[in-house]
Every structure is written in structure tokens, then in C-alpha cells.
DNA sequence: TCGTTATGAGTGAACGTTCACTCAAATCCT
DNA sequence: AGGATTTGAGTGAACGTTCACTCATAACGA
């Protein structure tokens, strides 16, 4: 059997599972659901993952680290405030570009976060690093960097969440500047890097 | 049976269920778990709630509206920035005073929020109202009030979440000022009310 | 090149377990 | 006594997981 076919099955299961997990959550999604949506048998799934829980944990860890990596890339270079502004805009854009990924991460975090192995690079780490740089260069106020990073991420996540749940009806793109302005006024010293 | 005893059973089930839901989540908590922890039979539970799902939804709605009410009370009066500062401190204090309530609300929000009936007063509404007052009195920058409210709540929630999950080890009390300072620098106009 | 064998992903019915929910009998209260 | 309430073993459906078997492809030998 060719390697392409092998990856096809894996990828089909992965995509189907993420979409279903994103819609109904991990617990409410059955193996039958996933197999049917992916167009494979239930048994085939167990050739690639040991259990449903391991499948969910593996998918979450992969998406979580990818998010962290993409976030760092989107931040780019330059002074920390500018990088944070890019992070906000990028995160809001991601929801519209890949709603399943975003919803999957939002929905599964409470189940899956405790299963993520320690030492993995997380999005929190990435933002922490930017904030730390900002403190070092004097462009971000000198305070607990984790608390500031959580403040930034929380502001992003809750705006996204409320959008995903249909509470916030204004398009996210229009809010990026509002949220970024408020956060940066709060975190910046006003001095350039 | 006296009304007190009836309420006793209800309250015992409610407390036990919240503690278990907070530890394992709703789906992973069984009726047997709840009945055993509350010291009642499984059947007795169905005299008060029609199903496990209804029990979870009712508990969440009650805690959610209570949270909203308590939050408004904790905010007190005066200029909006001061009220928001009190909200931050109160929320952080709540986690230490009633960790089960906080954890239950955090864990169940994705399952239960869609079931909360429309028109119920939510914590988001309460913060929105404060922000709206601030905009009206000129003490809060004039921007989308929902986006600003989500920014405030997100910052609070993510700091709490990271504390509950053991990532943030600094005591929450020590972070209240850091987070409130950052948020208020971001939202205030600097003009008094 | 062509026939034979080895590989391992894929299949899906069957299995055992878990769990929400029921109900006949027991218990309690007035 | 008689209604209200509680009990917990029982029920049936749903679900994750298994496993004996299939078959397309790869690897091999002559």
C-alpha cells in the first residue's frame, strides 16, 4: 500500500474528527460518527490511535503547538507592542479562516489541556515571551509577565468565544483594533523599544 | 416530610453535584456518583430534576445568574473605573473563597451556556452595563462596549483559569492589582466621572 | 518479466461495560 | 390508615473496543 493512501486515511480521520469535536465536543462525538464522516471503518481508527481519548489528545496537542508556532510567526519582529497588535489581528483572522480549528481548541481545552505533556511550547509561552521582550526593552510595563500575557490572551479568547457563540454579532475584524488599542494602552509604557 | 428536609435533600444534591461537576465535568459524572456523594438514592434525584442534563443546566443557570448578581453588588457605586477595579478584586477573591463554584462555571460553560435561556441577566451583561455607564460619564473610552466588556472578563477569566490549572503559581490576590491596573490604563480616559 | 508470498491497513459484526432512567416495594409522616 | 416520598435492583440502549478475516500492494525468487 502506498504511503499516500496511508496518510489519506489518517488525514481524513483527523479532519473529520476535528470538525465533529468542534461541533459537539469530544465526549458527545462517537467513534461511529468519526468513522462514518471520514469514510473509514471503526476498526481502522484503532490502527492509528490507541483510543478515542488518545486521538483527541493527539489532535489537540498538534493543533495547540501549531497555534503556538503560527502565532509566533504572525507576531513577526520589531517592538513588542507592534508584535502584540499583530497577534490580536491574526487571532481574530484565524477564526474566520479556520473556524473548526478555533472552535475545536476552545471546546476541548478543558478536557485536553491537562493531558498536554509538560514542556510543550504553548501559545501562552509564545505571548509570555513577547511580553518578556517588551519588559526588557522598556516598551511594556514592568509587571508579572504571566499575568500580562494571560490578560492579552483572555481578552482575545473571550471576544472570539462570544463571536463563536453568536453573542457578539459585530464582525471580529472590526473589533481587532478596539481590543488591541485597549490592551496596548494598558500594557505599553509609551516609550519606543 | 417537612419542607426543610426536602430542601435539605435538594441542597445536598446541589452541593454534591457542583463539587463533582467541578472535578470531572458533567459528562464524566454519573448519577450514581452524585447520589452517593449526596447521601440519597438515584431515584430520589429524579423527583427534583427530570434528567441529569436538566440538573446540570439548572445548576449552571442558578450559579450564572447568582454570579451576575453578586458581581453587580461587589462593583458598588461610583465612577466606572473604580467599579471595574472592585470587580476584578472580587472575582479573584471568589476563586479562593468558593473554588468549586468557580471551577464548575469554568468547566461547564461550553456545555451549558447554549442551554441558558435568552433574556437571563448574565455576568457579561453586568460588566457591559458598567462599561456603558463609563462611556456615558466619559470615564471609559468610547468604543464597542461589548468588546471592552469581553476584554475585561477575558482577562479575569484567563488569569483565573491558569491559576485553577496550576500554571500560574503566584497567588491571585497578588495579581489583582496588576491585572486591574493594565485593564484600567487601557479603558480609562483619565478624566474622572 | 511473471508467478508466489508477505505485509498490514481496512472491515464490521460481536462483545462487555457503562449509564441514565424506571418502578414495584418499603418507609415515612400526619 | 393512607398519601407522599425514598429506595436500589433492574432495564435496555448506547458506546468504546476487539478480532478474525479480506485484499490491494510490495517484496521476492527464478
Short mmCIF file of C-alpha atoms (C1' of nucleotides) in Angstrom, two decimals:
data_model
loop_
_atom_site.label_atom_id
_atom_site.label_comp_id
_atom_site.label_asym_id
_atom_site.label_seq_id
_atom_site.Cartn_x
_atom_site.Cartn_y
_atom_site.Cartn_z
CA UNK A 1 0.00 0.00 0.00
CA UNK A 2 1.35 3.40 -0.92
CA UNK A 3 2.27 5.92 1.71
CA UNK A 4 -0.18 8.37 0.16
CA UNK A 5 -3.11 6.10 0.84
CA UNK A 6 -1.94 5.61 4.38
CA UNK A 7 -1.77 9.31 5.00
CA UNK A 8 -5.09 9.81 3.28
CA UNK A 9 -6.87 7.72 5.87
CA UNK A 10 -5.07 9.39 8.74
CA UNK A 11 -5.80 12.83 7.36
CA UNK A 12 -9.42 12.06 6.60
CA UNK A 13 -9.95 10.83 10.14
CA UNK A 14 -8.12 13.83 11.55
CA UNK A 15 -10.16 16.35 9.59
CA UNK A 16 -13.45 14.61 10.30
CA UNK A 17 -12.67 14.28 13.99
CA UNK A 18 -11.70 17.92 14.37
CA UNK A 19 -14.88 19.04 12.66
CA UNK A 20 -17.05 16.78 14.83
CA UNK A 21 -15.22 17.56 18.05
CA UNK A 22 -15.61 21.23 17.19
CA UNK A 23 -19.37 20.84 16.74
CA UNK A 24 -20.30 18.52 19.59
CA UNK A 25 -17.30 18.17 21.86
CA UNK A 26 -15.19 15.08 22.36
CA UNK A 27 -17.43 13.18 24.75
CA UNK A 28 -20.52 13.60 22.62
CA UNK A 29 -18.79 12.50 19.42
CA UNK A 30 -18.83 8.75 18.88
CA UNK A 31 -16.31 6.59 17.10
CA UNK A 32 -19.10 5.68 14.68
CA UNK A 33 -19.63 9.37 13.92
CA UNK A 34 -15.98 9.87 13.14
CA UNK A 35 -15.62 6.69 11.08
CA UNK A 36 -18.71 7.49 9.05
CA UNK A 37 -17.68 11.09 8.42
CA UNK A 38 -14.16 10.06 7.45
CA UNK A 39 -15.42 7.25 5.21
CA UNK A 40 -13.49 4.54 7.01
CA UNK A 41 -14.44 1.75 9.35
CA UNK A 42 -14.46 2.00 13.11
CA UNK A 43 -11.69 -0.53 13.40
CA UNK A 44 -9.41 1.36 11.06
CA UNK A 45 -9.28 4.14 13.57
CA UNK A 46 -7.63 1.92 16.13
CA UNK A 47 -4.81 1.13 13.78
CA UNK A 48 -3.63 4.72 14.08
CA UNK A 49 -4.67 5.70 17.61
CA UNK A 50 -4.99 3.54 20.69
CA UNK A 51 -8.25 5.05 21.88
CA UNK A 52 -10.70 7.84 21.29
CA UNK A 53 -9.16 9.77 24.15
CA UNK A 54 -5.70 9.42 22.68
CA UNK A 55 -6.98 10.58 19.32
CA UNK A 56 -8.48 13.68 20.89
CA UNK A 57 -5.36 14.38 22.94
CA UNK A 58 -3.08 13.92 19.94
CA UNK A 59 -5.19 16.21 17.76
CA UNK A 60 -5.38 18.83 20.45
CA UNK A 61 -1.65 18.77 21.14
CA UNK A 62 -0.91 19.07 17.43
CA UNK A 63 -3.30 21.98 16.95
CA UNK A 64 -2.12 23.62 20.14
CA UNK A 65 1.55 23.58 19.21
CA UNK A 66 0.75 24.58 15.64
CA UNK A 67 -1.18 27.53 17.03
CA UNK A 68 1.79 28.48 19.15
CA UNK A 69 4.13 28.27 16.19
CA UNK A 70 1.83 30.18 13.84
CA UNK A 71 1.27 32.83 16.48
CA UNK A 72 4.99 33.45 16.86
CA UNK A 73 5.35 33.68 13.10
CA UNK A 74 2.42 36.09 12.82
CA UNK A 75 3.88 38.30 15.53
CA UNK A 76 6.92 38.99 13.37
CA UNK A 77 9.64 41.26 14.66
CA UNK A 78 10.05 44.75 15.96
CA UNK A 79 8.93 46.29 19.27
CA UNK A 80 6.73 44.15 21.48
CA UNK A 81 3.65 46.39 21.26
CA UNK A 82 3.63 46.09 17.48
CA UNK A 83 4.04 42.34 17.74
CA UNK A 84 1.15 42.06 20.17
CA UNK A 85 -1.02 44.12 17.86
CA UNK A 86 -0.27 41.71 15.03
CA UNK A 87 -1.10 38.78 17.28
CA UNK A 88 -4.55 40.17 18.04
CA UNK A 89 -5.31 40.80 14.38
CA UNK A 90 -4.01 37.39 13.39
CA UNK A 91 -6.02 35.54 16.05
CA UNK A 92 -9.24 37.25 15.03
CA UNK A 93 -8.49 36.47 11.41
CA UNK A 94 -7.84 32.82 12.20
CA UNK A 95 -11.35 32.33 13.50
CA UNK A 96 -12.77 33.39 10.18
CA UNK A 97 -10.20 31.46 8.17
CA UNK A 98 -10.38 28.21 10.13
CA UNK A 99 -13.45 28.20 12.36
CA UNK A 100 -13.27 24.45 13.03
CA UNK A 101 -9.74 24.69 14.38
CA UNK A 102 -10.66 27.61 16.58
CA UNK A 103 -13.81 26.01 17.89
CA UNK A 104 -12.07 22.71 18.49
CA UNK A 105 -9.41 24.40 20.58
CA UNK A 106 -11.99 26.39 22.52
CA UNK A 107 -14.24 23.41 23.22
CA UNK A 108 -11.60 20.84 24.03
CA UNK A 109 -9.31 22.92 26.18
CA UNK A 110 -10.78 21.84 29.49
CA UNK A 111 -10.69 18.15 28.63
CA UNK A 112 -7.43 18.14 26.75
CA UNK A 113 -5.22 20.75 28.40
CA UNK A 114 -4.44 18.56 31.41
CA UNK A 115 -3.30 15.83 29.00
CA UNK A 116 -0.88 18.04 27.11
CA UNK A 117 2.61 16.91 28.15
CA UNK A 118 4.68 19.36 30.12
CA UNK A 119 7.43 21.18 28.30
CA UNK A 120 5.43 21.58 25.12
CA UNK A 121 5.59 25.08 23.66
CA UNK A 122 2.15 26.62 24.18
CA UNK A 123 0.54 29.80 22.86
CA UNK A 124 0.74 31.15 26.40
CA UNK A 125 4.50 30.68 26.31
CA UNK A 126 4.71 32.49 22.99
CA UNK A 127 2.82 35.53 24.26
CA UNK A 128 4.77 35.41 27.52
CA UNK A 129 7.96 35.63 25.51
CA UNK A 130 6.78 38.70 23.63
CA UNK A 131 5.71 40.38 26.85
CA UNK A 132 9.05 39.48 28.41
CA UNK A 133 10.88 41.06 25.48
CA UNK A 134 8.77 44.16 25.87
CA UNK A 135 9.58 44.46 29.54
CA UNK A 136 13.28 44.01 28.77
CA UNK A 137 13.26 46.67 26.09
CA UNK A 138 11.18 49.01 28.24
CA UNK A 139 8.17 49.16 25.93
CA UNK A 140 5.89 47.11 28.22
CA UNK A 141 5.17 47.98 31.82
CA UNK A 142 7.25 46.09 34.32
CA UNK A 143 4.81 43.63 35.94
CA UNK A 144 4.21 39.90 36.28
CA UNK A 145 4.69 38.78 32.70
CA UNK A 146 2.42 35.77 33.03
CA UNK A 147 -0.39 37.89 34.37
CA UNK A 148 0.01 40.32 31.47
CA UNK A 149 0.16 37.51 28.93
CA UNK A 150 -2.99 35.95 30.34
CA UNK A 151 -4.66 39.33 30.18
CA UNK A 152 -3.84 39.63 26.49
CA UNK A 153 -4.87 36.07 25.66
CA UNK A 154 -8.01 36.24 27.78
CA UNK A 155 -9.14 39.39 26.01
CA UNK A 156 -8.61 37.71 22.65
CA UNK A 157 -10.20 34.40 23.62
CA UNK A 158 -13.31 35.83 25.20
CA UNK A 159 -14.01 38.09 22.26
CA UNK A 160 -13.59 35.10 19.97
CA UNK A 161 -15.72 32.90 22.17
CA UNK A 162 -18.55 35.35 22.26
CA UNK A 163 -18.36 35.61 18.49
CA UNK A 164 -18.37 31.83 18.05
CA UNK A 165 -21.38 31.53 20.32
CA UNK A 166 -23.21 34.20 18.38
CA UNK A 167 -23.42 36.67 21.23
CA UNK A 168 -21.12 39.25 19.68
CA UNK A 169 -22.58 39.97 16.28
CA UNK A 170 -20.14 42.62 15.09
CA UNK A 171 -17.56 41.08 12.73
CA UNK A 172 -14.33 40.24 14.52
CA UNK A 173 -12.24 42.14 12.03
CA UNK A 174 -13.88 45.37 13.12
CA UNK A 175 -13.07 44.66 16.76
CA UNK A 176 -9.40 43.86 16.33
CA UNK A 177 -8.36 47.49 16.59
CA UNK A 178 -10.66 48.24 19.51
CA UNK A 179 -9.32 45.32 21.52
CA UNK A 180 -5.70 45.87 20.50
CA UNK A 181 -5.94 49.59 21.32
CA UNK A 182 -7.32 48.90 24.78
CA UNK A 183 -4.75 46.22 25.53
CA UNK A 184 -1.80 48.21 24.29
CA UNK A 185 -2.81 51.38 26.08
CA UNK A 186 -2.85 49.18 29.17
CA UNK A 187 0.44 47.43 28.63
CA UNK A 188 2.66 49.97 26.87
CA UNK A 189 4.94 52.37 28.64
CA UNK A 190 4.66 54.77 25.75
CA UNK A 191 8.40 54.65 25.28
CA UNK A 192 9.55 53.12 22.00
CA UNK A 193 11.51 49.91 22.14
CA UNK B 1 -41.73 15.07 55.19
CA UNK B 2 -41.09 18.63 56.24
CA UNK B 3 -40.15 21.29 53.77
CA UNK B 4 -36.79 21.63 55.49
CA UNK B 5 -35.94 18.04 54.86
CA UNK B 6 -36.97 18.40 51.25
CA UNK B 7 -34.74 21.41 50.86
CA UNK B 8 -32.01 19.54 52.66
CA UNK B 9 -32.10 16.83 50.03
CA UNK B 10 -32.19 19.36 47.22
CA UNK B 11 -29.30 21.30 48.69
CA UNK B 12 -27.24 18.21 49.40
CA UNK B 13 -27.68 17.06 45.82
CA UNK B 14 -26.90 20.53 44.52
CA UNK B 15 -23.69 20.87 46.52
CA UNK B 16 -22.53 17.36 45.73
CA UNK B 17 -23.29 17.77 42.05
CA UNK B 18 -21.45 21.07 41.79
CA UNK B 19 -18.40 19.61 43.51
CA UNK B 20 -18.37 16.57 41.23
CA UNK B 21 -19.12 18.53 38.07
CA UNK B 22 -16.29 20.87 39.05
CA UNK B 23 -13.86 17.99 39.44
CA UNK B 24 -14.74 15.77 36.48
CA UNK B 25 -17.10 17.66 34.25
CA UNK B 26 -20.77 16.91 33.67
CA UNK B 27 -20.43 14.09 31.18
CA UNK B 28 -17.94 12.16 33.29
CA UNK B 29 -20.03 12.46 36.45
CA UNK B 30 -22.64 9.72 36.85
CA UNK B 31 -25.97 9.83 38.60
CA UNK B 32 -24.62 7.16 40.95
CA UNK B 33 -21.68 9.42 41.85
CA UNK B 34 -23.99 12.29 42.69
CA UNK B 35 -26.49 10.20 44.63
CA UNK B 36 -23.78 8.55 46.67
CA UNK B 37 -22.00 11.82 47.44
CA UNK B 38 -25.26 13.49 48.40
CA UNK B 39 -26.37 10.56 50.51
CA UNK B 40 -29.61 9.98 48.62
CA UNK B 41 -30.78 7.36 46.18
CA UNK B 42 -30.62 7.66 42.42
CA UNK B 43 -34.38 7.63 42.12
CA UNK B 44 -34.78 10.47 44.61
CA UNK B 45 -32.84 12.67 42.27
CA UNK B 46 -35.47 12.33 39.60
CA UNK B 47 -38.12 13.69 41.93
CA UNK B 48 -36.42 17.05 41.80
CA UNK B 49 -34.94 17.14 38.28
CA UNK B 50 -36.19 15.45 35.14
CA UNK B 51 -32.77 14.37 33.89
CA UNK B 52 -29.09 14.72 34.53
CA UNK B 53 -28.85 17.26 31.77
CA UNK B 54 -31.62 19.33 33.29
CA UNK B 55 -29.91 19.17 36.66
CA UNK B 56 -26.67 20.44 35.18
CA UNK B 57 -28.43 23.17 33.21
CA UNK B 58 -30.43 24.30 36.23
CA UNK B 59 -27.37 24.40 38.47
CA UNK B 60 -25.40 26.30 35.87
CA UNK B 61 -28.16 28.83 35.26
CA UNK B 62 -28.56 29.39 39.01
CA UNK B 63 -24.83 29.86 39.57
CA UNK B 64 -24.51 32.00 36.49
CA UNK B 65 -27.25 34.42 37.50
CA UNK B 66 -26.05 34.43 41.09
CA UNK B 67 -22.61 35.32 39.80
CA UNK B 68 -24.07 38.14 37.79
CA UNK B 69 -25.99 39.44 40.80
CA UNK B 70 -23.05 39.15 43.20
CA UNK B 71 -20.80 40.83 40.67
CA UNK B 72 -23.07 43.84 40.39
CA UNK B 73 -23.24 44.06 44.16
CA UNK B 74 -19.47 43.80 44.51
CA UNK B 75 -18.98 46.54 41.93
CA UNK B 76 -20.77 49.00 44.18
CA UNK B 77 -21.21 52.58 43.06
CA UNK B 78 -19.10 55.48 41.93
CA UNK B 79 -17.17 56.01 38.68
CA UNK B 80 -16.97 53.05 36.32
CA UNK B 81 -13.19 52.58 36.60
CA UNK B 82 -13.46 52.15 40.36
CA UNK B 83 -16.32 49.70 39.94
CA UNK B 84 -14.34 47.66 37.44
CA UNK B 85 -11.38 47.56 39.80
CA UNK B 86 -13.64 46.19 42.53
CA UNK B 87 -14.99 43.58 40.10
CA UNK B 88 -11.51 42.29 39.35
CA UNK B 89 -10.59 42.03 43.02
CA UNK B 90 -13.88 40.39 43.88
CA UNK B 91 -13.62 37.80 41.09
CA UNK B 92 -10.11 36.81 42.11
CA UNK B 93 -11.26 36.56 45.72
CA UNK B 94 -14.20 34.38 44.75
CA UNK B 95 -11.93 31.72 43.36
CA UNK B 96 -10.23 31.34 46.69
CA UNK B 97 -13.46 31.57 48.67
CA UNK B 98 -15.52 29.17 46.53
CA UNK B 99 -13.23 27.20 44.21
CA UNK B 100 -15.89 24.62 43.36
CA UNK B 101 -18.29 27.27 42.12
CA UNK B 102 -15.59 28.88 40.03
CA UNK B 103 -14.35 25.64 38.59
CA UNK B 104 -17.88 24.45 37.86
CA UNK B 105 -18.63 27.60 35.93
CA UNK B 106 -15.36 27.38 34.01
CA UNK B 107 -15.73 23.71 33.12
CA UNK B 108 -19.42 23.69 32.24
CA UNK B 109 -19.64 26.87 30.25
CA UNK B 110 -19.25 25.25 26.85
CA UNK B 111 -21.85 22.58 27.52
CA UNK B 112 -24.26 24.70 29.49
CA UNK B 113 -24.07 28.20 28.01
CA UNK B 114 -26.08 27.28 24.91
CA UNK B 115 -28.83 25.97 27.22
CA UNK B 116 -29.12 29.15 29.27
CA UNK B 117 -32.43 30.74 28.26
CA UNK B 118 -32.23 34.05 26.47
CA UNK B 119 -33.03 37.15 28.44
CA UNK B 120 -31.36 35.92 31.60
CA UNK B 121 -29.10 38.50 33.22
CA UNK B 122 -25.53 37.30 32.69
CA UNK B 123 -22.20 38.44 34.12
CA UNK B 124 -21.36 39.73 30.66
CA UNK B 125 -24.43 41.96 30.80
CA UNK B 126 -23.41 43.24 34.21
CA UNK B 127 -19.94 44.24 33.06
CA UNK B 128 -21.39 45.65 29.84
CA UNK B 129 -23.62 47.86 31.92
CA UNK B 130 -20.69 49.21 33.92
CA UNK B 131 -18.72 49.87 30.76
CA UNK B 132 -21.74 51.57 29.24
CA UNK B 133 -22.06 53.82 32.27
CA UNK B 134 -18.39 54.66 31.99
CA UNK B 135 -18.73 55.64 28.35
CA UNK B 136 -21.75 57.78 29.18
CA UNK B 137 -19.97 59.56 32.01
CA UNK B 138 -16.81 59.97 29.93
CA UNK B 139 -14.55 57.93 32.18
CA UNK B 140 -14.24 54.98 29.75
CA UNK B 141 -13.04 55.32 26.18
CA UNK B 142 -15.81 55.47 23.63
CA UNK B 143 -15.66 52.10 21.83
CA UNK B 144 -17.76 48.98 21.30
CA UNK B 145 -18.93 48.31 24.83
CA UNK B 146 -19.32 44.56 24.29
CA UNK B 147 -15.77 44.27 23.03
CA UNK B 148 -14.47 46.19 26.03
CA UNK B 149 -16.56 44.11 28.44
CA UNK B 150 -15.28 40.89 26.87
CA UNK B 151 -11.76 42.20 27.18
CA UNK B 152 -12.22 42.80 30.89
CA UNK B 153 -13.91 39.46 31.52
CA UNK B 154 -11.46 37.55 29.36
CA UNK B 155 -8.53 38.98 31.25
CA UNK B 156 -10.12 37.95 34.54
CA UNK B 157 -11.18 34.52 33.37
CA UNK B 158 -7.89 33.52 31.81
CA UNK B 159 -5.91 34.54 34.84
CA UNK B 160 -8.29 32.52 37.00
CA UNK B 161 -8.18 29.58 34.62
CA UNK B 162 -4.43 29.46 34.62
CA UNK B 163 -4.48 29.58 38.40
CA UNK B 164 -7.05 26.78 38.64
CA UNK B 165 -4.98 24.65 36.29
CA UNK B 166 -1.87 25.26 38.33
CA UNK B 167 0.05 27.08 35.64
CA UNK B 168 0.06 30.45 37.35
CA UNK B 169 1.54 29.81 40.78
CA UNK B 170 1.53 33.35 42.14
CA UNK B 171 -1.47 33.83 44.44
CA UNK B 172 -4.37 35.51 42.67
CA UNK B 173 -4.65 38.19 45.32
CA UNK B 174 -1.23 39.49 44.36
CA UNK B 175 -2.23 39.73 40.70
CA UNK B 176 -5.47 41.60 41.15
CA UNK B 177 -3.76 44.98 41.09
CA UNK B 178 -1.52 44.09 38.17
CA UNK B 179 -4.44 42.99 36.04
CA UNK B 180 -6.72 45.80 37.15
CA UNK B 181 -4.01 48.39 36.50
CA UNK B 182 -3.40 47.11 33.00
CA UNK B 183 -7.10 46.94 32.18
CA UNK B 184 -7.92 50.35 33.57
CA UNK B 185 -5.00 52.06 31.91
CA UNK B 186 -6.40 50.58 28.71
CA UNK B 187 -10.04 51.53 29.25
CA UNK B 188 -9.96 54.80 31.16
CA UNK B 189 -9.96 58.19 29.56
CA UNK B 190 -8.15 59.59 32.57
CA UNK B 191 -10.99 62.03 33.11
CA UNK B 192 -12.91 61.49 36.33
CA UNK B 193 -16.58 60.58 36.04
"C1'" DT C 1 9.24 -10.40 -16.52
"C1'" DC C 2 5.94 -13.16 -14.20
"C1'" DG C 3 4.17 -16.05 -10.57
"C1'" DT C 4 4.33 -16.51 -5.44
"C1'" DT C 5 4.43 -14.95 -0.89
"C1'" DA C 6 4.35 -11.46 2.84
"C1'" DT C 7 2.52 -7.30 4.73
"C1'" DG C 8 -0.56 -4.57 7.20
"C1'" DA C 9 -4.28 -1.26 6.62
"C1'" DG C 10 -9.08 -1.87 6.45
"C1'" DT C 11 -13.63 -4.12 7.72
"C1'" DG C 12 -17.76 -4.58 10.63
"C1'" DA C 13 -20.24 -7.75 13.48
"C1'" DA C 14 -19.97 -9.06 18.18
"C1'" DC C 15 -18.82 -8.26 22.99
"C1'" DG C 16 -18.81 -6.50 27.50
"C1'" DT C 17 -19.38 -2.50 30.03
"C1'" DT C 18 -21.38 1.68 31.44
"C1'" DC C 19 -25.06 4.52 32.46
"C1'" DA C 20 -29.37 7.21 32.58
"C1'" DC C 21 -33.61 6.18 33.80
"C1'" DT C 22 -37.81 3.18 35.77
"C1'" DC C 23 -40.90 1.13 39.01
"C1'" DA C 24 -42.62 -2.10 42.48
"C1'" DA C 25 -41.94 -2.39 47.12
"C1'" DA C 26 -40.59 -0.31 51.54
"C1'" DT C 27 -40.61 3.53 54.55
"C1'" DC C 28 -42.03 7.70 56.46
"C1'" DC C 29 -45.10 11.33 58.04
"C1'" DT C 30 -49.55 13.07 59.60
"C1'" DA D 1 -54.80 4.26 57.51
"C1'" DG D 2 -53.36 6.47 53.50
"C1'" DG D 3 -50.92 9.51 50.75
"C1'" DA D 4 -46.22 11.08 49.82
"C1'" DT D 5 -41.58 10.03 49.34
"C1'" DT D 6 -37.48 7.13 49.01
"C1'" DT D 7 -35.12 3.12 47.68
"C1'" DG D 8 -31.99 0.45 44.62
"C1'" DA D 9 -32.10 -3.59 41.73
"C1'" DG D 10 -33.47 -3.93 37.15
"C1'" DT D 11 -33.73 -2.50 32.06
"C1'" DG D 12 -32.37 -1.52 27.63
"C1'" DA D 13 -29.89 1.27 24.71
"C1'" DA D 14 -25.52 3.27 23.54
"C1'" DC D 15 -20.80 3.10 23.23
"C1'" DG D 16 -15.75 2.02 23.01
"C1'" DT D 17 -13.07 -1.60 21.81
"C1'" DT D 18 -11.75 -6.15 19.79
"C1'" DC D 19 -10.59 -9.59 16.40
"C1'" DA D 20 -10.89 -12.96 12.73
"C1'" DC D 21 -10.87 -12.14 8.21
"C1'" DT D 22 -10.13 -9.61 3.39
"C1'" DC D 23 -7.45 -7.88 -0.18
"C1'" DA D 24 -4.58 -4.40 -2.57
"C1'" DT D 25 0.07 -3.65 -2.84
"C1'" DA D 26 5.00 -4.55 -2.04
"C1'" DA D 27 8.80 -7.64 -1.98
"C1'" DC D 28 10.95 -11.52 -3.63
"C1'" DG D 29 12.79 -15.51 -6.45
"C1'" DA D 30 13.69 -17.59 -10.78
#
